[in-house]
Coordinates of C-alpha atoms in Angstrom, one line a residue:
M1 CA 10.3 23.1 -26.8
A2 CA 9.7 26.1 -24.7
A3 CA 8.0 25.4 -21.4
H4 CA 4.8 27.2 -20.7
F5 CA 4.9 29.2 -17.5
G6 CA 2.4 29.1 -14.6
R7 CA 1.6 32.3 -13.0
R8 CA 3.0 33.4 -9.7
L9 CA 0.7 34.2 -6.8
R10 CA 1.6 36.2 -3.7
K11 CA 1.1 34.4 -0.4
G12 CA -1.3 36.0 1.9
A13 CA -4.9 37.2 1.6
A14 CA -5.1 36.6 -2.1
T15 CA -3.9 33.1 -1.9
T16 CA -6.2 32.3 1.0
A17 CA -9.2 33.7 -0.7
V18 CA -8.5 31.8 -3.9
A19 CA -7.9 28.6 -2.0
A20 CA -11.1 29.0 -0.1
A21 CA -13.0 29.6 -3.3
A22 CA -11.5 26.5 -4.9
V23 CA -12.5 24.4 -1.9
A24 CA -16.0 25.7 -2.0
A25 CA -16.1 24.9 -5.8
L26 CA -15.0 21.4 -5.0
S27 CA -17.9 21.1 -2.6
A28 CA -20.4 22.2 -5.2
S29 CA -19.2 20.2 -8.1
Q30 CA -18.2 16.9 -6.4
A31 CA -14.8 16.0 -7.7
P32 CA -14.2 12.5 -8.9
G33 CA -14.6 10.0 -6.1
A34 CA -16.3 12.5 -3.8
T35 CA -19.8 12.2 -2.5
G36 CA -22.2 15.2 -2.3
D37 CA -23.1 14.7 1.3
D38 CA -19.5 14.8 2.6
H39 CA -18.2 17.5 0.4
G40 CA -21.2 19.6 1.3
R41 CA -19.6 19.9 4.7
Q42 CA -16.2 20.6 3.2
A43 CA -16.5 24.3 2.7
T44 CA -15.7 24.9 6.4
A45 CA -12.6 22.7 6.3
G46 CA -10.3 25.6 5.7
A47 CA -11.1 27.0 9.2
S48 CA -10.2 23.8 11.0
A49 CA -6.7 22.8 12.2
P50 CA -4.8 20.2 10.2
V51 CA -5.3 16.7 11.4
P52 CA -1.9 14.9 11.6
D53 CA -1.5 11.5 9.9
P54 CA -2.0 9.0 12.8
T55 CA 0.9 6.9 11.5
G56 CA 3.3 9.7 12.1
D57 CA 5.1 9.0 8.8
D58 CA 4.3 11.7 6.3
A59 CA 5.5 11.2 2.7
T60 CA 7.5 14.4 2.1
G61 CA 8.8 15.3 5.5
N62 CA 6.6 18.4 5.2
S63 CA 9.0 19.7 2.5
P64 CA 8.1 22.9 0.6
Y65 CA 5.7 22.7 -2.2
Y66 CA 4.5 24.9 -5.1
T67 CA 1.7 27.2 -4.1
D68 CA 0.6 28.3 -7.6
L69 CA -3.2 27.9 -7.9
P70 CA -5.2 27.0 -11.0
P71 CA -6.9 29.6 -13.1
L72 CA -10.4 30.6 -12.0
N73 CA -11.7 29.7 -15.5
S74 CA -12.5 26.1 -16.2
P75 CA -10.0 24.3 -18.4
N76 CA -10.7 24.3 -22.1
P77 CA -9.2 21.1 -23.5
S78 CA -7.8 21.5 -27.0
P79 CA -5.2 19.9 -29.2
S80 CA -1.6 20.3 -28.2
P81 CA -0.1 23.6 -29.5
S82 CA 2.9 23.6 -31.8
A83 CA 6.1 25.1 -30.6
G84 CA 6.0 28.9 -30.3
T85 CA 2.2 29.1 -30.4
P86 CA 0.7 31.2 -27.6
V87 CA -1.6 29.2 -25.4
A88 CA -4.3 30.6 -23.1
Q89 CA -3.4 30.2 -19.4
G90 CA -6.3 27.9 -18.6
A91 CA -5.6 25.6 -21.5
A92 CA -1.9 25.4 -20.7
E93 CA -2.5 24.6 -17.0
A94 CA -5.0 21.8 -18.0
G95 CA -2.4 20.1 -20.1
I96 CA -0.5 17.3 -18.4
P97 CA 2.6 15.7 -20.0
A98 CA 1.7 12.5 -21.8
T99 CA 4.0 10.1 -19.8
V100 CA 3.1 11.7 -16.5
L101 CA -0.7 11.5 -17.2
D102 CA -0.3 7.9 -18.3
A103 CA 1.4 7.1 -15.0
Y104 CA -1.4 8.6 -12.9
K105 CA -4.1 6.7 -14.8
K106 CA -2.2 3.4 -14.6
A107 CA -1.8 3.9 -10.8
E108 CA -5.5 4.6 -10.5
A109 CA -6.3 1.4 -12.5
E110 CA -4.0 -0.7 -10.3
L111 CA -5.5 0.7 -7.1
R112 CA -9.0 0.1 -8.3
A113 CA -8.1 -3.6 -8.7
S114 CA -6.0 -4.1 -5.5
K115 CA -7.9 -1.7 -3.2
P116 CA -11.3 -1.0 -4.8
G117 CA -12.7 0.4 -1.5
C118 CA -10.2 3.3 -1.6
N119 CA -11.8 5.0 -4.6
L120 CA -8.6 6.7 -5.6
P121 CA -9.1 9.2 -8.5
W122 CA -6.1 9.9 -10.8
Q123 CA -6.9 13.6 -10.5
L124 CA -5.8 13.5 -6.8
L125 CA -2.4 12.1 -7.9
A126 CA -2.2 14.8 -10.6
A127 CA -3.0 17.5 -8.0
I128 CA -0.2 16.2 -5.7
G129 CA 2.2 15.8 -8.6
K130 CA 1.5 19.4 -9.6
V131 CA 2.2 21.0 -6.2
E132 CA 5.2 18.7 -5.5
S133 CA 7.1 18.9 -8.7
G134 CA 5.1 20.8 -11.4
Q135 CA 4.3 17.4 -13.0
A136 CA 7.9 16.3 -13.0
R137 CA 9.1 19.8 -14.2
G138 CA 6.5 19.9 -17.0
G139 CA 7.2 16.3 -18.1
E140 CA 11.0 16.2 -18.2
V141 CA 11.1 12.4 -18.2
D142 CA 12.4 9.8 -20.6
A143 CA 10.4 7.1 -22.3
S144 CA 10.3 4.9 -19.2
G145 CA 9.1 7.7 -17.0
T146 CA 12.4 8.5 -15.2
T147 CA 13.2 12.2 -14.7
L148 CA 16.0 13.5 -16.9
R149 CA 17.5 15.3 -13.8
P150 CA 17.0 14.5 -10.2
I151 CA 14.3 16.4 -8.4
L152 CA 15.4 17.1 -4.9
G153 CA 13.8 19.0 -2.1
P154 CA 15.9 21.1 0.3
V155 CA 18.2 19.5 2.8
L156 CA 16.2 18.6 5.8
D157 CA 18.8 19.8 8.3
G158 CA 16.5 21.7 10.6
N159 CA 17.7 25.0 9.2
G160 CA 14.3 26.4 8.3
F161 CA 12.9 22.9 7.5
A162 CA 12.3 19.7 9.4
L163 CA 15.3 17.9 10.8
I164 CA 15.6 14.4 9.4
K165 CA 19.0 12.9 9.5
D166 CA 20.1 10.5 6.8
T167 CA 18.1 7.2 6.7
D168 CA 19.3 5.8 3.3
H169 CA 23.1 6.4 3.4
G170 CA 22.5 8.7 0.4
A171 CA 21.1 6.0 -1.8
Y172 CA 18.1 8.0 -3.1
D173 CA 19.0 11.6 -2.4
G174 CA 22.8 11.5 -2.6
N175 CA 23.1 13.0 0.9
A176 CA 24.6 10.8 3.6
Q177 CA 24.0 13.3 6.4
Y178 CA 20.5 14.5 6.0
D179 CA 17.4 13.4 4.1
Q180 CA 15.9 15.2 1.1
A181 CA 12.6 14.6 -0.6
V182 CA 13.2 12.8 -3.9
G183 CA 11.5 12.6 -7.3
P184 CA 8.3 13.8 -8.9
M185 CA 6.1 12.9 -6.0
Q186 CA 8.7 14.1 -3.4
F187 CA 9.1 11.1 -1.1
I188 CA 11.6 11.3 1.7
P189 CA 13.9 8.2 1.7
S190 CA 12.6 6.7 5.0
T191 CA 9.1 6.7 3.6
W192 CA 10.1 5.4 0.2
A193 CA 11.9 2.5 1.9
W194 CA 8.5 0.9 2.7
A195 CA 6.1 2.8 0.4
G196 CA 8.1 2.4 -2.8
R197 CA 6.5 0.4 -5.7
D198 CA 7.5 -0.8 -9.1
G199 CA 4.9 0.8 -11.4
N200 CA 6.6 0.3 -14.7
G201 CA 7.5 -3.4 -14.3
D202 CA 11.2 -3.0 -14.6
G203 CA 11.9 -4.8 -11.4
K204 CA 13.1 -1.6 -9.6
K205 CA 11.4 0.8 -7.2
D206 CA 12.8 4.2 -8.2
P207 CA 11.4 7.4 -6.6
N208 CA 12.7 9.3 -9.6
N209 CA 10.4 7.3 -12.0
I210 CA 6.9 8.7 -12.3
Y211 CA 5.3 5.3 -12.8
D212 CA 6.9 4.0 -9.6
A213 CA 6.3 7.2 -7.7
A214 CA 2.6 7.6 -8.7
L215 CA 1.8 4.0 -7.8
A216 CA 3.6 4.5 -4.4
A217 CA 1.7 7.7 -3.8
G218 CA -1.6 5.9 -4.6
H219 CA -0.9 3.1 -2.1
Y220 CA 0.3 5.7 0.5
L221 CA -2.9 7.6 0.2
C222 CA -5.0 4.5 0.4
R223 CA -3.5 3.2 3.7
G224 CA -5.6 2.1 6.6
D225 CA -8.8 1.2 4.7
R226 CA -9.3 4.8 3.7
D227 CA -12.2 5.6 1.4
L228 CA -11.2 8.7 -0.6
S229 CA -14.9 9.3 -1.6
Q230 CA -15.4 10.4 2.0
A231 CA -14.2 13.9 2.8
A232 CA -12.7 13.0 6.1
D233 CA -10.6 10.2 4.6
L234 CA -9.6 12.4 1.6
H235 CA -8.5 15.3 3.8
G236 CA -6.6 12.9 6.2
A237 CA -4.8 11.3 3.2
I238 CA -3.7 14.6 1.8
L239 CA -2.6 16.0 5.2
G240 CA -0.7 12.7 5.7
Y241 CA 1.3 13.6 2.6
N242 CA 2.1 17.1 3.9
N243 CA 0.6 18.2 7.2
S244 CA -0.4 21.8 6.2
Q245 CA -3.9 23.3 5.8
D246 CA -2.6 25.5 3.0
Y247 CA -1.3 22.3 1.3
L248 CA -4.6 20.6 1.7
N249 CA -6.4 23.6 0.1
T250 CA -4.0 23.8 -2.8
V251 CA -4.2 20.1 -3.6
L252 CA -8.0 20.2 -3.4
S253 CA -8.0 23.2 -5.8
W254 CA -5.9 21.4 -8.4
M255 CA -7.9 18.2 -8.0
E256 CA -11.1 20.1 -8.7
Y257 CA -9.6 21.9 -11.6
Y258 CA -8.3 18.6 -13.3
S259 CA -11.7 17.0 -12.6
K260 CA -13.3 19.5 -15.0
G261 CA -11.2 18.3 -17.9
T262 CA -7.6 17.9 -19.0
Y263 CA -5.7 16.6 -21.9
S264 CA -2.3 15.2 -22.8
V265 CA 0.6 17.4 -24.0
P266 CA 4.0 16.3 -25.3
D267 CA 6.6 15.5 -22.5
G268 CA 8.6 18.6 -21.6
T269 CA 6.0 21.1 -22.6
G270 CA 3.9 21.2 -19.5
A271 CA 3.2 24.4 -17.5
A272 CA 5.9 25.0 -14.9
P273 CA 5.1 26.5 -11.5
G274 CA 7.0 29.4 -10.1
H275 CA 6.2 30.0 -6.5
R276 CA 7.1 27.8 -3.5
S277 CA 5.6 27.7 0.0
D278 CA 8.9 28.6 1.7
D279 CA 9.4 31.7 -0.6
G280 CA 12.7 30.1 -1.5
T281 CA 14.2 29.4 -4.9
P282 CA 12.1 27.0 -6.9
R283 CA 13.4 23.4 -7.1
T284 CA 13.8 23.9 -10.8
T285 CA 14.8 27.1 -12.7
P286 CA 12.9 27.1 -16.0
A287 CA 14.4 28.3 -19.2
T288 CA 13.2 31.7 -20.4
P289 CA 10.5 31.7 -23.1
A290 CA 13.1 32.8 -25.7
E291 CA 15.2 29.7 -25.3
P292 CA 14.1 26.1 -25.5
A293 CA 14.6 24.2 -22.3
N294 CA 17.7 22.0 -22.1
P295 CA 16.8 18.8 -20.3
H296 CA 20.3 18.4 -19.0
Q297 CA 20.9 22.1 -18.2
G298 CA 22.3 22.4 -14.7
E299 CA 24.2 19.1 -14.8
P300 CA 28.0 19.3 -14.4
G301 CA 29.7 19.6 -17.8
S302 CA 26.4 20.2 -19.8
K303 CA 26.0 23.1 -22.2
D304 CA 23.1 25.5 -22.7
Q305 CA 21.5 26.1 -26.1
G306 CA 24.1 28.7 -26.9
G307 CA 27.0 26.2 -26.4
R308 CA 28.0 27.8 -23.1
P309 CA 28.9 25.4 -20.3
S310 CA 26.3 25.3 -17.5
P311 CA 27.6 26.2 -14.1
S312 CA 28.2 23.2 -11.9
P313 CA 25.9 23.1 -8.9
T314 CA 27.5 23.9 -5.6
P315 CA 27.0 21.2 -3.0
S316 CA 25.2 22.3 0.1
K317 CA 27.2 22.1 3.3
P318 CA 25.9 20.2 6.3
G319 CA 23.8 22.6 8.3
G320 CA 24.3 25.3 5.7
G321 CA 21.9 27.2 3.4
Q322 CA 20.6 26.0 0.1
D323 CA 23.5 27.7 -1.8
G324 CA 26.1 25.9 0.3
G325 CA 27.4 29.1 1.9
D326 CA 27.1 30.2 5.5
P327 CA 24.3 28.8 7.4
A328 CA 21.1 30.8 7.0
P329 CA 19.6 32.1 10.2
R330 CA 17.0 29.7 11.7
P331 CA 13.4 30.9 12.1
P332 CA 12.2 30.9 15.7
G333 CA 11.1 27.4 16.8
T334 CA 13.1 25.4 14.2
P335 CA 15.5 22.8 15.7
D336 CA 19.2 23.2 15.9
P337 CA 20.8 20.5 13.8
T338 CA 23.7 20.2 16.3
T339 CA 21.3 19.4 19.1
P340 CA 20.5 15.6 19.5
T341 CA 17.0 14.7 18.2
P342 CA 14.7 12.4 20.1
T343 CA 15.8 9.6 17.7
D344 CA 19.4 10.3 18.6
T345 CA 18.7 9.7 22.3
V346 CA 17.1 6.2 21.9
D347 CA 19.4 3.5 23.3
H348 CA 17.1 0.5 22.8
L349 CA 13.6 -0.7 22.2
E350 CA 11.5 -2.8 24.5
N351 CA 8.4 -4.9 24.2
A352 CA 5.6 -2.7 25.7
G353 CA 3.5 -5.6 27.0
T354 CA 2.6 -7.6 24.0
A355 CA 2.0 -11.2 24.9
T356 CA 2.8 -14.0 22.4
A357 CA -0.6 -15.6 23.2
E358 CA -2.3 -12.5 21.9
L359 CA -0.7 -12.9 18.5
T360 CA -2.6 -15.9 17.2
A361 CA -5.5 -15.7 14.8
T362 CA -7.5 -17.9 12.6
A363 CA -6.9 -17.6 8.8
G364 CA -8.9 -14.7 7.4
D365 CA -9.5 -13.1 10.9
A366 CA -8.1 -10.0 12.5
F367 CA -5.6 -10.5 15.4
T368 CA -7.0 -9.4 18.7
G369 CA -3.6 -8.6 20.2
T370 CA -1.8 -5.3 19.6
I371 CA 1.9 -5.1 19.0
S372 CA 3.4 -2.3 21.2
T373 CA 7.0 -1.1 21.4
R374 CA 8.6 1.3 23.8
A375 CA 11.6 3.5 22.9
E376 CA 14.0 4.2 25.8
T377 CA 17.1 6.0 26.7
K378 CA 20.1 4.2 28.2
A379 CA 18.7 5.1 31.6
G380 CA 15.3 3.6 30.8
A381 CA 13.4 6.9 30.2
A382 CA 10.7 7.0 27.6
V383 CA 11.4 8.8 24.3
A384 CA 8.5 10.4 22.5
K385 CA 8.2 11.5 18.9
V386 CA 10.4 8.7 17.5
R387 CA 9.4 6.9 14.4
I388 CA 9.2 3.1 14.8
R389 CA 8.9 0.9 11.7
F390 CA 7.1 -2.4 12.0
T391 CA 7.9 -4.9 9.3
I392 CA 6.2 -8.3 8.6
S393 CA 8.5 -11.1 7.4
G394 CA 8.2 -14.8 6.8
D395 CA 6.2 -17.0 4.5
T396 CA 2.9 -15.3 5.2
D397 CA 0.2 -13.2 3.5
A398 CA -0.8 -11.5 6.8
T399 CA -0.8 -7.7 6.6
F400 CA -1.4 -4.7 8.6
T401 CA -4.8 -3.0 8.2
G402 CA -4.9 -1.5 4.7
G403 CA -2.9 -4.4 3.1
E404 CA 0.6 -3.2 3.8
D405 CA 3.4 -5.3 5.3
V406 CA 5.3 -2.3 6.7
A407 CA 4.0 0.5 8.9
T408 CA 5.6 3.4 10.6
V409 CA 4.2 4.9 13.8
A410 CA 5.5 7.7 16.0
T411 CA 5.9 7.0 19.8
D412 CA 3.5 8.8 22.1
S413 CA 4.4 10.7 25.3
K414 CA 5.1 7.4 27.1
G415 CA 7.5 6.4 24.4
V416 CA 5.1 3.7 23.1
A417 CA 4.3 3.0 19.4
K418 CA 1.4 0.7 18.6
A419 CA 1.5 -1.1 15.3
P420 CA -1.7 -1.1 13.2
A421 CA -4.0 -4.1 13.6
L422 CA -2.8 -7.3 12.1
Q423 CA -5.0 -9.1 9.6
A424 CA -4.4 -12.8 9.0
G425 CA -4.4 -14.1 5.4
E426 CA -5.1 -17.6 4.2
K427 CA -1.5 -18.9 4.7
T428 CA -1.2 -20.7 8.0
G429 CA 1.9 -21.0 10.2
D430 CA 4.3 -18.7 12.0
F431 CA 5.7 -15.3 10.9
K432 CA 7.5 -12.4 12.5
V433 CA 6.9 -8.7 13.1
T434 CA 10.1 -6.6 13.8
A435 CA 10.1 -3.2 15.3
T436 CA 13.1 -0.9 14.5
V437 CA 13.9 2.8 14.9
V438 CA 13.8 4.8 11.7
G439 CA 17.1 6.4 11.0
R440 CA 19.1 4.3 13.5
S441 CA 20.9 1.0 13.4
L442 CA 19.7 -0.3 16.7
K443 CA 18.7 -3.9 17.4
G444 CA 15.1 -4.4 16.7
V445 CA 12.4 -6.2 18.8
D446 CA 10.8 -9.3 17.2
Y447 CA 7.3 -10.5 17.8
Q448 CA 6.2 -14.0 16.8
A449 CA 2.7 -14.4 15.4
T450 CA 0.8 -17.4 14.2
V451 CA -2.1 -18.0 11.8
T452 CA -4.0 -21.2 12.5
E453 CA -6.3 -23.1 10.2
R454 CA -10.0 -22.3 9.9
P455 CA -12.0 -24.7 12.2
A456 CA -15.2 -26.7 11.8
D457 CA -16.5 -28.6 14.8
T458 CA -19.3 -30.4 13.0
L459 CA -19.6 -32.3 9.7
T460 CA -22.9 -33.6 8.4
A461 CA -24.0 -35.3 5.2
A462 CA -25.4 -32.8 2.8
T463 CA -27.4 -35.5 1.0
N464 CA -29.8 -38.2 2.2
G465 CA -27.7 -40.7 4.1
D466 CA -29.9 -43.6 2.7
T467 CA -29.3 -42.8 -0.9
T468 CA -28.1 -45.9 -2.6
L469 CA -25.0 -45.7 -4.7
T470 CA -24.6 -48.6 -7.1
C471 CA -21.6 -50.1 -8.9
T472 CA -20.1 -53.5 -9.6
P473 CA -16.6 -54.5 -8.3
G474 CA -14.2 -52.7 -10.5
G475 CA -16.8 -50.0 -11.4
A476 CA -17.5 -46.5 -10.1
F477 CA -20.0 -45.1 -7.6
A478 CA -22.8 -43.3 -9.4
D479 CA -22.9 -40.3 -7.0
Q480 CA -20.4 -38.3 -5.1
V481 CA -20.3 -37.8 -1.3
Q482 CA -21.2 -34.3 -0.3
L483 CA -20.9 -32.9 3.3
K484 CA -21.5 -29.6 5.1
A485 CA -19.2 -28.0 7.7
T486 CA -20.2 -25.7 10.6
Y487 CA -18.5 -24.1 13.5
K488 CA -20.5 -23.2 16.6
G489 CA -23.6 -23.5 14.5
A490 CA -22.4 -21.1 11.7
V491 CA -21.3 -22.0 8.2
A492 CA -17.6 -22.8 8.1
D493 CA -16.2 -21.7 4.8
K494 CA -12.7 -22.2 3.4
V495 CA -12.1 -25.0 6.0
A496 CA -9.4 -27.5 5.1
A497 CA -10.5 -31.1 5.1
T498 CA -8.8 -34.5 4.8
A499 CA -10.7 -37.6 3.4
T500 CA -9.2 -41.0 4.1
L501 CA -10.5 -44.5 3.4
I502 CA -9.6 -46.1 6.7
K503 CA -9.3 -49.8 7.8
S504 CA -11.9 -49.6 10.6
A505 CA -13.7 -47.4 13.1
T506 CA -10.9 -48.1 15.6
D507 CA -8.0 -48.1 13.1
A508 CA -7.8 -44.8 11.2
T509 CA -4.8 -45.9 9.1
E510 CA -5.3 -45.9 5.4
N511 CA -6.8 -49.0 3.9
D512 CA -4.9 -50.7 1.1
K513 CA -7.9 -52.2 -0.7
G514 CA -11.5 -51.4 -1.5
P515 CA -12.9 -48.1 -2.8
Y516 CA -10.5 -45.4 -3.9
F517 CA -10.1 -42.0 -5.5
K518 CA -8.1 -41.4 -8.6
D519 CA -5.1 -39.2 -8.8
A520 CA -6.0 -36.3 -11.0
T521 CA -2.7 -36.4 -12.9
T522 CA -1.7 -40.1 -13.0
G523 CA -5.1 -41.8 -12.6
K524 CA -3.6 -44.1 -10.0
A525 CA -5.6 -45.2 -6.9
V526 CA -5.4 -42.8 -4.0
R527 CA -7.0 -43.5 -0.6
T528 CA -6.2 -40.2 1.2
L529 CA -7.0 -36.7 -0.1
T530 CA -5.6 -33.6 1.4
G531 CA -5.9 -29.9 0.5
L532 CA -9.7 -30.1 0.2
K533 CA -11.7 -27.0 1.3
T534 CA -15.3 -26.1 1.9
D535 CA -16.9 -23.5 -0.3
A536 CA -18.6 -20.2 0.8
K537 CA -21.6 -22.2 1.9
G538 CA -19.6 -24.7 3.9
L539 CA -20.1 -27.4 1.4
L540 CA -17.6 -29.9 0.2
T541 CA -18.2 -32.4 -2.6
L542 CA -15.6 -35.2 -2.8
P543 CA -14.3 -36.5 -6.1
K544 CA -15.8 -39.6 -7.6
L545 CA -15.1 -42.9 -5.9
Y546 CA -14.2 -46.1 -7.6
A547 CA -14.2 -49.7 -6.4
D548 CA -11.6 -52.4 -7.0
D549 CA -12.4 -56.1 -7.2
T550 CA -12.8 -56.4 -3.4
T551 CA -16.4 -56.7 -2.1
G552 CA -17.6 -55.8 1.3
T553 CA -18.3 -52.8 3.5
F554 CA -15.7 -50.0 3.9
L555 CA -15.4 -46.7 5.8
L556 CA -14.5 -43.2 4.4
R557 CA -13.6 -40.7 7.1
V558 CA -13.5 -36.9 6.6
T559 CA -11.9 -34.6 9.3
T560 CA -11.3 -30.9 9.7
P561 CA -9.4 -28.7 12.1
G562 CA -11.6 -27.9 15.1
G563 CA -12.8 -31.5 15.6
G564 CA -15.2 -32.0 12.7
T565 CA -15.5 -35.6 11.8
L566 CA -17.9 -37.6 9.5
T567 CA -17.6 -41.3 8.7
V568 CA -19.3 -42.6 5.6
Q569 CA -20.1 -46.3 5.1
L570 CA -19.5 -47.7 1.7
T571 CA -20.7 -51.2 0.6
V572 CA -19.5 -52.9 -2.6
A573 CA -21.7 -55.9 -3.6
A574 CA -21.1 -58.6 -6.1
D575 CA -24.6 -58.3 -7.4
G576 CA -23.9 -54.8 -8.6
T577 CA -25.3 -52.7 -5.7
A578 CA -23.4 -50.5 -3.4
T579 CA -24.3 -47.9 -0.8
A580 CA -22.7 -44.9 0.7
S581 CA -24.1 -43.4 3.9
P582 CA -23.0 -41.9 7.2
S583 CA -21.8 -44.6 9.5
P584 CA -24.6 -45.3 12.0
S585 CA -22.2 -46.3 14.7
P586 CA -18.5 -45.6 15.4
S587 CA -18.1 -49.3 16.0
A588 CA -18.7 -50.1 12.3
S589 CA -15.8 -51.9 10.7
A590 CA -14.6 -52.6 7.2
T591 CA -14.8 -56.1 5.9
S592 CA -13.6 -57.8 2.8

């Protein structure tokens, strides 16, 4: 089917004016996930300088993007046109290829479940997908969402673009010397290495798959506890994707446009953009309206619709232009690819003052210590503007702020990179955080961290200690023991507890006779219970107690991390009465 074509807009005053109008429109209409108060202040955003992403790890390497802006008229959703039917520009731009649209909506649903506080609207993913790849070249994807042809940004060799030397050995972009942005959401390999997600459940994280790429983009935008319903967080997230004010305005324009209404069109029939921010050749050359697009056109050995072989692409030369010919002249201020980058000058990493004692936290709490790493030359001099990747490993559910287990941060003027704050999960024990240099195979620096159990320093009976529990030998106690845990006077929730029927107040070993619990699976007598936890109110109700044929007074002791202890006295009487109450004295002993 013939692809519909988006209009081309000249860069300059016209583009700026339309972008400003679109941003103002977004303020007035409140795009999905945006609040009126915040976007009421947004109209002046275009005049402010871009705010760099504080993590120093943008998604695209600031690669070029499509600058085509949406029509000024609101979209008019209508049924998908048949092949060859003229379509009004507004309607064509509002149509999003079916598989691509499905990927955006599935990513939004997953983020609403995993990070509900982020408030990610799928229209933001659609806007970014539009400017990055024209919705995967108008929906040139297979049934699983993988692009029919690779979508690659220009070689990031410093020749008119950023200088990012190879970080993936060519695994994603096929280039073992320099990185290139990859796929419909245009991730650079070093960012995909930690941000990649499996969005279609096939067990792979493929930047060329729209389901994987859309979900990864969603998680990328939601980093650091961002709330995208707030203008500042929304703008910071978009600028983190590509640090350009024009990029921000363009994405906001498309986000607003899609928020007014859109609809699904068949894959391969979406509107294709035509103008790129670097004024270079578009990343995809669309077929002319007279000829249906060949999804494999441009691949070596493929044929066009007339049966003619398509020309094989000419590989680019390291440091050369996009056509693989002689190097194009570098604009003033761009780096020389033959000059060592700051990353190239790093000889080793050092711990920048993080003490092991600072990396201990109670389950569920934030770590108070900060992990800091310093990049140095062989002579010990600091190296600024180097990306340091911090990776959490081990049997742990601890994360960095925002729920990620990998974070990348650029070193400051002193050569120091500080990892985001660590948040302990519920798993206790030791784990490791490793700092490495992105793009280099240097030895990393390991930091050991520990998550300790939640404490309770006081346990009290939650019921009247004089309540009489009755049973005959061989019977069951009528009521269950309930207790309350506190720590420094406050409710202690999710605290682990151990309950043991002990021999005496001075002998805490397990008794081999008297009252017992039943194993939930086998029904056999159990006199020690572990894995118990208090609820949100600090309460713990023990399972039902049973008595064997032994009469007498016995002790049940419950303990928690942090020193909480409660001893309950149980009495089994032959006349059919029994009691359970807190032991009045630590000297009480069990008898038979």
